[in-house]
Amino acid sequence: MATFDVESQLDVQRIRADFPILHQVDEEQHPLVYLDNGASSQRPNSVIQCLSNVYEKHYANVHRGAHRLSGESTDLFEEARRAVQQFIGAAFENEVIFTSGTTMGINLVARSWGDANVTAGDEILLTEMEHHSNLVPWQQLAQRTGAKIRAIPVTADGQLDLDSLSVLLTERTKIVALAAVSNVLGTINPVAEIAKEAHAVGAKVMVDAAQAVPHEAIDVGGWDADFVAFSGHKMLGPSGVGVLYGKHALLEEMPPFLGGGSMIDVVEIDRFTPAMLPAKFEAGTPPIADAIAMKPAIEYLEQVGLARILQHEQSLAAYAHELLADVPGLKILGPDVSKKAGIVSFVIDGLAASDVATFLDGRGIAVREGHHCTLPLHKKLGISASVRASFYLYNTREEVEKLADAVRTTVEFFG
Ligand code: PMP
């Protein structure tokens, strides 16, 4: 396979050699073409080895025992926190809270910060392109408090309608919650610009960075985001672990979300005092080995370079746009390719997305179909489902060609 990508200067062949799962073939000998990275990425040997190394040599519960193993696992766990801190440009390591993923991070903020700061008549500003993870927790907050949900519209070309901000942002707006990158349209949203306008009316900003942190260099300070959530499993790390970043002063004043072991300073029979950050938000036994393995995942991304990774994915997306352009009846969702990350979602006239995905699967090509947890966006687009190909650092131009060929064959097959 010719896998040195001239466009992005990425040695994809070398990268692919690090990912054991990519080298399999199906029963009909089709090599796996993994284009479902938006749902979950695969992981390199260094991450897999880190996990087994922790379980073979260093595993014990963290922050508890006085024994050697507990000390070792605690050190590794806290080292991983520092790796995340520098990776996202957080000012303090205790601004990094380990969670189970993006969903939990957003729920934590909606419950803890939301219940303490949002009241009846307040407004929560979302966008029409949000994942259900960044919709439902805010709807639940609105139900509990009597706050109103408003949403920044998506324009016909798949971008946020920034002109609407002057009307939608008011002194009643308490928080603006938005995705940095849409998991369907691929749109890269201008987070810093929106954060500036939100802050001007006194609102806080929650960034769903699930589709951003794995693919572009993030600086939470540059965004001036108040909260940022993302998941390990989409960025070469393990499933079951994620990160919530929050500005120190905000996290300090927020009440704990989950109660239990580790998150307390003192407990009496009828009361407790919460622990300091970050323990206050890490009740119970955390995903120990998974959090530790975030460090090699970050190291891998940094070694390849986030700027080159984004450039590579964008060049694959541009190639997919080019090759899919003349497939009869096919429409790509979202903005012009220059404004998006490596996500290409499409619909084909008269064809069910599930049929297309099943047909592609028969050729070893893994894509996602459905509403991708964005029912309001699909409703707005007037469709019930779409097919999504999402690229990562190990995908090749040849794989894009296979996708386009198979899509063309699908259209011919279903006639
Ligand atoms: N937000 C976005 C934009 C996503 O793409 C996803 C994952 N599909 C999530 C939130 C939820 O992430 P997780 O399931 O890891 O909590």
GROMACS .gro file of C-alpha atoms and ligand atoms in nm:
model
  431
    1MET     CA    1   0.000   0.000   0.000
    2ALA     CA    2   0.137   0.343  -0.095
    3THR     CA    3   0.095   0.516   0.236
    4PHE     CA    4   0.334   0.807   0.246
    5ASP     CA    5   0.091   1.094   0.215
    6VAL     CA    6   0.252   1.354  -0.007
    7GLU     CA    7  -0.019   1.609   0.070
    8SER     CA    8   0.028   1.602   0.446
    9GLN     CA    9   0.386   1.467   0.459
   10LEU     CA   10   0.269   1.205   0.707
   11ASP     CA   11   0.435   0.864   0.701
   12VAL     CA   12   0.105   0.681   0.734
   13GLN     CA   13   0.261   0.341   0.674
   14ARG     CA   14   0.479   0.384   0.979
   15ILE     CA   15   0.184   0.505   1.182
   16ARG     CA   16  -0.032   0.212   1.071
   17ALA     CA   17   0.237  -0.032   1.185
   18ASP     CA   18   0.173   0.088   1.541
   19PHE     CA   19  -0.199  -0.002   1.531
   20PRO     CA   20  -0.243  -0.382   1.544
   21ILE     CA   21  -0.620  -0.377   1.490
   22LEU     CA   22  -0.585  -0.214   1.148
   23HIS     CA   23  -0.416  -0.517   0.995
   24GLN     CA   24  -0.709  -0.752   0.979
   25VAL     CA   25  -0.915  -0.882   0.689
   26ASP     CA   26  -1.276  -0.999   0.689
   27GLU     CA   27  -1.401  -1.344   0.586
   28GLU     CA   28  -1.386  -1.241   0.222
   29GLN     CA   29  -1.032  -1.111   0.263
   30HIS     CA   30  -1.124  -0.742   0.247
   31PRO     CA   31  -0.871  -0.546   0.451
   32LEU     CA   32  -1.031  -0.339   0.723
   33VAL     CA   33  -1.090   0.022   0.620
   34TYR     CA   34  -1.168   0.192   0.948
   35LEU     CA   35  -1.353   0.518   0.886
   36ASP     CA   36  -1.553   0.538   1.209
   37ASN     CA   37  -1.307   0.746   1.409
   38GLY     CA   38  -1.569   1.001   1.504
   39ALA     CA   39  -1.739   0.729   1.708
   40SER     CA   40  -1.416   0.590   1.852
   41SER     CA   41  -1.057   0.577   1.736
   42GLN     CA   42  -0.823   0.279   1.752
   43ARG     CA   43  -0.517   0.274   1.976
   44PRO     CA   44  -0.144   0.226   1.917
   45ASN     CA   45   0.073  -0.043   2.075
   46SER     CA   46   0.213   0.206   2.325
   47VAL     CA   47  -0.135   0.260   2.475
   48ILE     CA   48  -0.220  -0.111   2.473
   49GLN     CA   49   0.117  -0.195   2.633
   50CYS     CA   50   0.072   0.076   2.892
   51LEU     CA   51  -0.259  -0.079   2.998
   52SER     CA   52  -0.113  -0.429   3.033
   53ASN     CA   53   0.198  -0.293   3.200
   54VAL     CA   54  -0.012  -0.117   3.463
   55TYR     CA   55  -0.216  -0.431   3.531
   56GLU     CA   56   0.093  -0.655   3.532
   57LYS     CA   57   0.321  -0.436   3.742
   58HIS     CA   58   0.178  -0.125   3.902
   59TYR     CA   59  -0.193  -0.167   3.967
   60ALA     CA   60  -0.355  -0.080   4.299
   61ASN     CA   61  -0.620   0.168   4.399
   62VAL     CA   62  -0.504   0.529   4.391
   63HIS     CA   63  -0.478   0.783   4.674
   64ARG     CA   64  -0.553   0.516   4.934
   65GLY     CA   65  -0.312   0.253   5.059
   66ALA     CA   66   0.014   0.322   5.235
   67HIS     CA   67   0.172   0.042   5.034
   68ARG     CA   68   0.419   0.059   4.747
   69LEU     CA   69   0.185  -0.041   4.464
   70SER     CA   70  -0.072   0.217   4.561
   71GLY     CA   71   0.201   0.480   4.559
   72GLU     CA   72   0.315   0.369   4.213
   73SER     CA   73  -0.031   0.374   4.060
   74THR     CA   74  -0.106   0.709   4.223
   75ASP     CA   75   0.214   0.857   4.079
   76LEU     CA   76   0.130   0.730   3.731
   77PHE     CA   77  -0.228   0.856   3.762
   78GLU     CA   78  -0.111   1.205   3.861
   79GLU     CA   79   0.156   1.203   3.589
   80ALA     CA   80  -0.122   1.142   3.338
   81ARG     CA   81  -0.314   1.438   3.481
   82ARG     CA   82  -0.007   1.659   3.425
   83ALA     CA   83   0.025   1.526   3.069
   84VAL     CA   84  -0.337   1.627   3.002
   85GLN     CA   85  -0.278   1.965   3.166
   86GLN     CA   86   0.009   2.057   2.936
   87PHE     CA   87  -0.164   1.901   2.634
   88ILE     CA   88  -0.463   2.136   2.662
   89GLY     CA   89  -0.276   2.434   2.806
   90ALA     CA   90  -0.451   2.436   3.146
   91ALA     CA   91  -0.291   2.670   3.398
   92PHE     CA   92  -0.315   2.429   3.694
   93GLU     CA   93  -0.315   2.051   3.716
   94ASN     CA   94  -0.617   2.053   3.947
   95GLU     CA   95  -0.820   2.207   3.666
   96VAL     CA   96  -0.810   1.861   3.506
   97ILE     CA   97  -1.083   1.630   3.636
   98PHE     CA   98  -1.084   1.268   3.521
   99THR     CA   99  -1.433   1.160   3.419
  100SER     CA  100  -1.574   0.866   3.229
  101GLY     CA  101  -1.602   1.075   2.909
  102THR     CA  102  -1.747   1.382   2.745
  103THR     CA  103  -2.101   1.292   2.848
  104MET     CA  104  -2.012   1.275   3.214
  105GLY     CA  105  -1.813   1.598   3.199
  106ILE     CA  106  -2.107   1.793   3.058
  107ASN     CA  107  -2.349   1.634   3.305
  108LEU     CA  108  -2.114   1.729   3.589
  109VAL     CA  109  -2.119   2.094   3.485
  110ALA     CA  110  -2.495   2.100   3.420
  111ARG     CA  111  -2.564   1.948   3.763
  112SER     CA  112  -2.301   2.110   3.978
  113TRP     CA  113  -2.251   2.453   3.823
  114GLY     CA  114  -2.599   2.460   3.667
  115ASP     CA  115  -2.803   2.386   3.978
  116ALA     CA  116  -2.605   2.643   4.175
  117ASN     CA  117  -2.621   2.922   3.917
  118VAL     CA  118  -2.926   2.886   3.693
  119THR     CA  119  -3.275   2.985   3.798
  120ALA     CA  120  -3.621   3.029   3.645
  121GLY     CA  121  -3.622   3.270   3.351
  122ASP     CA  122  -3.248   3.233   3.286
  123GLU     CA  123  -3.141   3.123   2.941
  124ILE     CA  124  -2.910   2.845   2.828
  125LEU     CA  125  -2.775   2.898   2.477
  126LEU     CA  126  -2.697   2.585   2.275
  127THR     CA  127  -2.655   2.532   1.900
  128GLU     CA  128  -2.859   2.334   1.652
  129MET     CA  129  -2.561   2.114   1.571
  130GLU     CA  130  -2.506   1.974   1.921
  131HIS     CA  131  -2.467   1.608   2.007
  132HIS     CA  132  -2.735   1.483   2.248
  133SER     CA  133  -2.465   1.486   2.518
  134ASN     CA  134  -2.457   1.862   2.494
  135LEU     CA  135  -2.836   1.899   2.470
  136VAL     CA  136  -3.005   1.664   2.714
  137PRO     CA  137  -2.810   1.760   3.031
  138TRP     CA  138  -2.906   2.125   2.966
  139GLN     CA  139  -3.267   2.031   2.895
  140GLN     CA  140  -3.271   1.845   3.226
  141LEU     CA  141  -3.125   2.153   3.397
  142ALA     CA  142  -3.397   2.365   3.233
  143GLN     CA  143  -3.662   2.121   3.358
  144ARG     CA  144  -3.525   2.139   3.713
  145THR     CA  145  -3.491   2.515   3.723
  146GLY     CA  146  -3.744   2.666   3.483
  147ALA     CA  147  -3.467   2.809   3.263
  148LYS     CA  148  -3.522   2.846   2.887
  149ILE     CA  149  -3.325   2.675   2.614
  150ARG     CA  150  -3.231   2.875   2.307
  151ALA     CA  151  -3.014   2.767   2.016
  152ILE     CA  152  -2.780   2.930   1.766
  153PRO     CA  153  -2.919   2.828   1.424
  154VAL     CA  154  -2.720   2.637   1.167
  155THR     CA  155  -2.703   2.812   0.830
  156ALA     CA  156  -2.781   2.644   0.499
  157ASP     CA  157  -2.409   2.587   0.446
  158GLY     CA  158  -2.365   2.408   0.778
  159GLN     CA  159  -2.213   2.682   0.992
  160LEU     CA  160  -2.327   2.859   1.305
  161ASP     CA  161  -2.525   3.173   1.232
  162LEU     CA  162  -2.306   3.417   1.422
  163ASP     CA  163  -2.528   3.712   1.326
  164SER     CA  164  -2.794   3.565   1.555
  165LEU     CA  165  -2.567   3.608   1.858
  166SER     CA  166  -2.652   3.975   1.899
  167VAL     CA  167  -3.015   3.873   1.955
  168LEU     CA  168  -2.966   3.542   2.134
  169LEU     CA  169  -2.706   3.657   2.387
  170THR     CA  170  -2.871   3.863   2.658
  171GLU     CA  171  -2.807   3.940   3.022
  172ARG     CA  172  -3.034   3.640   3.094
  173THR     CA  173  -2.792   3.402   2.919
  174LYS     CA  174  -2.612   3.206   3.189
  175ILE     CA  175  -2.415   2.964   2.977
  176VAL     CA  176  -2.335   2.898   2.613
  177ALA     CA  177  -2.268   2.531   2.540
  178LEU     CA  178  -2.127   2.444   2.200
  179ALA     CA  179  -1.926   2.186   2.012
  180ALA     CA  180  -1.583   2.295   1.892
  181VAL     CA  181  -1.626   2.061   1.595
  182SER     CA  182  -1.957   1.914   1.478
  183ASN     CA  183  -1.959   1.534   1.484
  184VAL     CA  184  -2.180   1.529   1.171
  185LEU     CA  185  -2.103   1.835   0.961
  186GLY     CA  186  -1.737   1.850   1.056
  187THR     CA  187  -1.774   2.227   1.095
  188ILE     CA  188  -1.496   2.387   1.298
  189ASN     CA  189  -1.671   2.646   1.512
  190PRO     CA  190  -1.511   2.979   1.611
  191VAL     CA  191  -1.502   2.899   1.983
  192ALA     CA  192  -1.282   3.192   2.093
  193GLU     CA  193  -1.500   3.443   1.909
  194ILE     CA  194  -1.822   3.305   2.057
  195ALA     CA  195  -1.665   3.283   2.404
  196LYS     CA  196  -1.570   3.650   2.383
  197GLU     CA  197  -1.926   3.752   2.300
  198ALA     CA  198  -2.070   3.522   2.566
  199HIS     CA  199  -1.839   3.663   2.832
  200ALA     CA  200  -1.936   4.015   2.732
  201VAL     CA  201  -2.289   3.944   2.862
  202GLY     CA  202  -2.158   3.760   3.167
  203ALA     CA  203  -2.234   3.408   3.041
  204LYS     CA  204  -2.007   3.109   3.097
  205VAL     CA  205  -1.888   2.889   2.809
  206MET     CA  206  -1.889   2.508   2.798
  207VAL     CA  207  -1.706   2.354   2.504
  208ASP     CA  208  -1.784   2.002   2.389
  209ALA     CA  209  -1.440   1.921   2.251
  210ALA     CA  210  -1.502   1.551   2.185
  211GLN     CA  211  -1.430   1.596   1.812
  212ALA     CA  212  -1.166   1.867   1.853
  213VAL     CA  213  -0.906   1.758   2.109
  214PRO     CA  214  -0.817   1.438   1.915
  215HIS     CA  215  -0.753   1.630   1.594
  216GLU     CA  216  -0.621   1.982   1.654
  217ALA     CA  217  -0.391   2.153   1.902
  218ILE     CA  218  -0.615   2.289   2.176
  219ASP     CA  219  -0.536   2.568   2.414
  220VAL     CA  220  -0.815   2.614   2.666
  221GLY     CA  221  -0.669   2.952   2.759
  222GLY     CA  222  -0.672   3.068   2.397
  223TRP     CA  223  -1.038   2.971   2.374
  224ASP     CA  224  -1.098   3.133   2.714
  225ALA     CA  225  -1.343   2.848   2.776
  226ASP     CA  226  -1.483   2.807   3.126
  227PHE     CA  227  -1.536   2.433   3.084
  228VAL     CA  228  -1.410   2.186   2.823
  229ALA     CA  229  -1.504   1.817   2.803
  230PHE     CA  230  -1.356   1.538   2.592
  231SER     CA  231  -1.316   1.159   2.578
  232GLY     CA  232  -1.008   0.935   2.580
  233HIS     CA  233  -1.148   0.679   2.337
  234LYS     CA  234  -1.164   0.924   2.045
  235MET     CA  235  -0.798   1.032   2.085
  236LEU     CA  236  -0.611   0.699   2.079
  237GLY     CA  237  -0.673   0.649   2.450
  238PRO     CA  238  -0.880   0.391   2.635
  239SER     CA  239  -1.257   0.392   2.659
  240GLY     CA  240  -1.408   0.467   2.999
  241VAL     CA  241  -1.195   0.774   3.070
  242GLY     CA  242  -1.243   1.136   2.978
  243VAL     CA  243  -1.150   1.481   3.098
  244LEU     CA  244  -1.336   1.781   3.224
  245TYR     CA  245  -1.132   2.100   3.229
  246GLY     CA  246  -1.274   2.387   3.433
  247LYS     CA  247  -1.133   2.724   3.531
  248HIS     CA  248  -0.990   2.694   3.878
  249ALA     CA  249  -1.204   2.964   4.042
  250LEU     CA  250  -1.523   2.812   3.903
  251LEU     CA  251  -1.439   2.456   4.006
  252GLU     CA  252  -1.346   2.584   4.351
  253GLU     CA  253  -1.685   2.735   4.413
  254MET     CA  254  -1.888   2.450   4.260
  255PRO     CA  255  -2.041   2.186   4.486
  256PRO     CA  256  -1.942   1.822   4.427
  257PHE     CA  257  -2.146   1.630   4.167
  258LEU     CA  258  -2.121   1.267   4.282
  259GLY     CA  259  -2.083   1.179   4.647
  260GLY     CA  260  -1.880   0.890   4.787
  261GLY     CA  261  -1.527   0.788   4.873
  262SER     CA  262  -1.228   1.007   4.783
  263MET     CA  263  -1.427   1.327   4.731
  264ILE     CA  264  -1.443   1.420   5.099
  265ASP     CA  265  -1.222   1.587   5.352
  266VAL     CA  266  -1.426   1.495   5.662
  267VAL     CA  267  -1.743   1.286   5.700
  268GLU     CA  268  -1.966   1.271   6.003
  269ILE     CA  269  -2.284   1.068   6.026
  270ASP     CA  270  -2.503   1.351   5.900
  271ARG     CA  271  -2.266   1.579   5.706
  272PHE     CA  272  -1.946   1.600   5.506
  273THR     CA  273  -1.687   1.852   5.395
  274PRO     CA  274  -1.569   1.812   5.035
  275ALA     CA  275  -1.208   1.744   4.946
  276MET     CA  276  -0.989   1.992   4.759
  277LEU     CA  277  -0.972   1.990   4.381
  278PRO     CA  278  -0.952   1.772   4.183
  279ALA     CA  279  -1.059   1.498   4.428
  280LYS     CA  280  -1.385   1.685   4.501
  281PHE     CA  281  -1.509   1.580   4.157
  282GLU     CA  282  -1.358   1.232   4.147
  283ALA     CA  283  -1.584   1.030   4.376
  284GLY     CA  284  -1.521   0.657   4.400
  285THR     CA  285  -1.250   0.455   4.231
  286PRO     CA  286  -1.156   0.632   3.908
  287PRO     CA  287  -1.071   0.458   3.577
  288ILE     CA  288  -0.714   0.409   3.701
  289ALA     CA  289  -0.534   0.221   3.424
  290ASP     CA  290  -0.736   0.404   3.157
  291ALA     CA  291  -0.640   0.745   3.291
  292ILE     CA  292  -0.275   0.638   3.314
  293ALA     CA  293  -0.285   0.529   2.948
  294MET     CA  294  -0.397   0.876   2.843
  295LYS     CA  295  -0.032   0.974   2.874
  296PRO     CA  296   0.103   0.750   2.595
  297ALA     CA  297  -0.199   0.847   2.382
  298ILE     CA  298  -0.109   1.215   2.422
  299GLU     CA  299   0.259   1.142   2.363
  300TYR     CA  300   0.172   0.963   2.039
  301LEU     CA  301  -0.041   1.254   1.915
  302GLU     CA  302   0.228   1.504   2.010
  303GLN     CA  303   0.502   1.303   1.846
  304VAL     CA  304   0.317   1.298   1.514
  305GLY     CA  305   0.205   1.658   1.569
  306LEU     CA  306  -0.153   1.781   1.595
  307ALA     CA  307  -0.110   2.035   1.317
  308ARG     CA  308   0.004   1.762   1.077
  309ILE     CA  309  -0.276   1.531   1.192
  310LEU     CA  310  -0.541   1.794   1.119
  311GLN     CA  311  -0.383   1.876   0.786
  312HIS     CA  312  -0.377   1.506   0.694
  313GLU     CA  313  -0.742   1.454   0.788
  314GLN     CA  314  -0.846   1.765   0.601
  315SER     CA  315  -0.662   1.651   0.292
  316LEU     CA  316  -0.842   1.313   0.312
  317ALA     CA  317  -1.176   1.493   0.356
  318ALA     CA  318  -1.101   1.712   0.054
  319TYR     CA  319  -1.013   1.402  -0.149
  320ALA     CA  320  -1.339   1.235  -0.039
  321HIS     CA  321  -1.536   1.546  -0.142
  322GLU     CA  322  -1.363   1.536  -0.480
  323LEU     CA  323  -1.424   1.163  -0.541
  324LEU     CA  324  -1.783   1.162  -0.414
  325ALA     CA  325  -1.883   1.480  -0.599
  326ASP     CA  326  -2.024   1.310  -0.906
  327VAL     CA  327  -2.188   1.006  -0.743
  328PRO     CA  328  -2.549   1.032  -0.866
  329GLY     CA  329  -2.789   1.156  -0.597
  330LEU     CA  330  -2.519   1.195  -0.331
  331LYS     CA  331  -2.516   1.506  -0.115
  332ILE     CA  332  -2.243   1.585   0.137
  333LEU     CA  333  -2.362   1.757   0.453
  334GLY     CA  334  -2.191   2.056   0.606
  335PRO     CA  335  -1.976   2.344   0.490
  336ASP     CA  336  -1.716   2.381   0.222
  337VAL     CA  337  -1.429   2.142   0.284
  338SER     CA  338  -1.196   2.430   0.377
  339LYS     CA  339  -1.409   2.499   0.686
  340LYS     CA  340  -1.425   2.150   0.827
  341ALA     CA  341  -1.232   1.876   1.001
  342GLY     CA  342  -1.192   1.521   0.869
  343ILE     CA  343  -1.560   1.428   0.881
  344VAL     CA  344  -1.762   1.358   0.566
  345SER     CA  345  -2.131   1.280   0.618
  346PHE     CA  346  -2.361   1.225   0.325
  347VAL     CA  347  -2.703   1.113   0.209
  348ILE     CA  348  -2.797   0.948  -0.119
  349ASP     CA  349  -3.135   1.007  -0.283
  350GLY     CA  350  -3.363   0.707  -0.246
  351LEU     CA  351  -3.114   0.504  -0.043
  352ALA     CA  352  -3.139   0.428   0.329
  353ALA     CA  353  -2.822   0.519   0.518
  354SER     CA  354  -2.836   0.177   0.687
  355ASP     CA  355  -2.833   0.000   0.347
  356VAL     CA  356  -2.532   0.202   0.235
  357ALA     CA  357  -2.340   0.129   0.556
  358THR     CA  358  -2.424  -0.242   0.541
  359PHE     CA  359  -2.310  -0.257   0.179
  360LEU     CA  360  -1.983  -0.083   0.268
  361ASP     CA  361  -1.934  -0.317   0.562
  362GLY     CA  362  -1.957  -0.605   0.314
  363ARG     CA  363  -1.641  -0.458   0.156
  364GLY     CA  364  -1.459  -0.418   0.485
  365ILE     CA  365  -1.535  -0.047   0.515
  366ALA     CA  366  -1.648   0.066   0.861
  367VAL     CA  367  -1.859   0.384   0.861
  368ARG     CA  368  -2.134   0.502   1.089
  369GLU     CA  369  -2.496   0.547   0.987
  370GLY     CA  370  -2.794   0.690   1.169
  371HIS     CA  371  -2.858   1.024   1.334
  372HIS     CA  372  -2.522   1.022   1.516
  373CYS     CA  373  -2.694   1.146   1.835
  374THR     CA  374  -2.794   1.469   1.663
  375LEU     CA  375  -3.169   1.430   1.606
  376PRO     CA  376  -3.241   1.806   1.609
  377LEU     CA  377  -2.971   1.866   1.346
  378HIS     CA  378  -3.103   1.587   1.125
  379LYS     CA  379  -3.455   1.725   1.163
  380LYS     CA  380  -3.331   2.068   1.062
  381LEU     CA  381  -3.161   1.917   0.756
  382GLY     CA  382  -3.486   1.737   0.672
  383ILE     CA  383  -3.331   1.390   0.688
  384SER     CA  384  -3.369   1.101   0.928
  385ALA     CA  385  -3.023   0.951   0.893
  386SER     CA  386  -2.690   0.995   0.720
  387VAL     CA  387  -2.372   0.799   0.649
  388ARG     CA  388  -2.055   0.932   0.814
  389ALA     CA  389  -1.695   0.863   0.719
  390SER     CA  390  -1.455   1.011   0.973
  391PHE     CA  391  -1.080   1.009   0.918
  392TYR     CA  392  -0.779   0.992   1.148
  393LEU     CA  393  -0.403   0.995   1.128
  394TYR     CA  394  -0.377   0.633   1.011
  395ASN     CA  395  -0.618   0.660   0.715
  396THR     CA  396  -0.484   0.667   0.362
  397ARG     CA  397  -0.581   0.817   0.029
  398GLU     CA  398  -0.621   0.462  -0.098
  399GLU     CA  399  -0.886   0.403   0.169
  400VAL     CA  400  -1.072   0.713   0.053
  401GLU     CA  401  -1.064   0.571  -0.301
  402LYS     CA  402  -1.203   0.241  -0.172
  403LEU     CA  403  -1.481   0.429   0.005
  404ALA     CA  404  -1.572   0.625  -0.307
  405ASP     CA  405  -1.561   0.313  -0.528
  406ALA     CA  406  -1.779   0.119  -0.287
  407VAL     CA  407  -2.029   0.406  -0.257
  408ARG     CA  408  -2.051   0.421  -0.636
  409THR     CA  409  -2.105   0.044  -0.652
  410THR     CA  410  -2.377   0.074  -0.384
  411VAL     CA  411  -2.564   0.328  -0.594
  412GLU     CA  412  -2.536   0.103  -0.901
  413PHE     CA  413  -2.640  -0.203  -0.701
  414PHE     CA  414  -2.954  -0.043  -0.562
  415GLY     CA  415  -3.014   0.112  -0.901
  416PMP     N1  416  -2.006   1.520   2.182
  416PMP     C1  417  -1.967   1.491   2.058
  416PMP     C2  418  -1.951   1.603   1.960
  416PMP     C3  419  -1.942   1.359   2.023
  416PMP     O1  420  -1.906   1.330   1.897
  416PMP     C4  421  -1.957   1.258   2.120
  416PMP     C5  422  -1.931   1.112   2.086
  416PMP     N2  423  -2.000   1.067   1.974
  416PMP     C6  424  -1.995   1.293   2.248
  416PMP     C7  425  -2.018   1.425   2.276
  416PMP     C8  426  -2.012   1.191   2.356
  416PMP     O2  427  -1.891   1.133   2.390
  416PMP     P1  428  -1.885   1.010   2.492
  416PMP     O3  429  -1.983   0.909   2.438
  416PMP     O4  430  -1.745   0.965   2.484
  416PMP     O5  431  -1.926   1.060   2.625
   0.00000   0.00000   0.00000
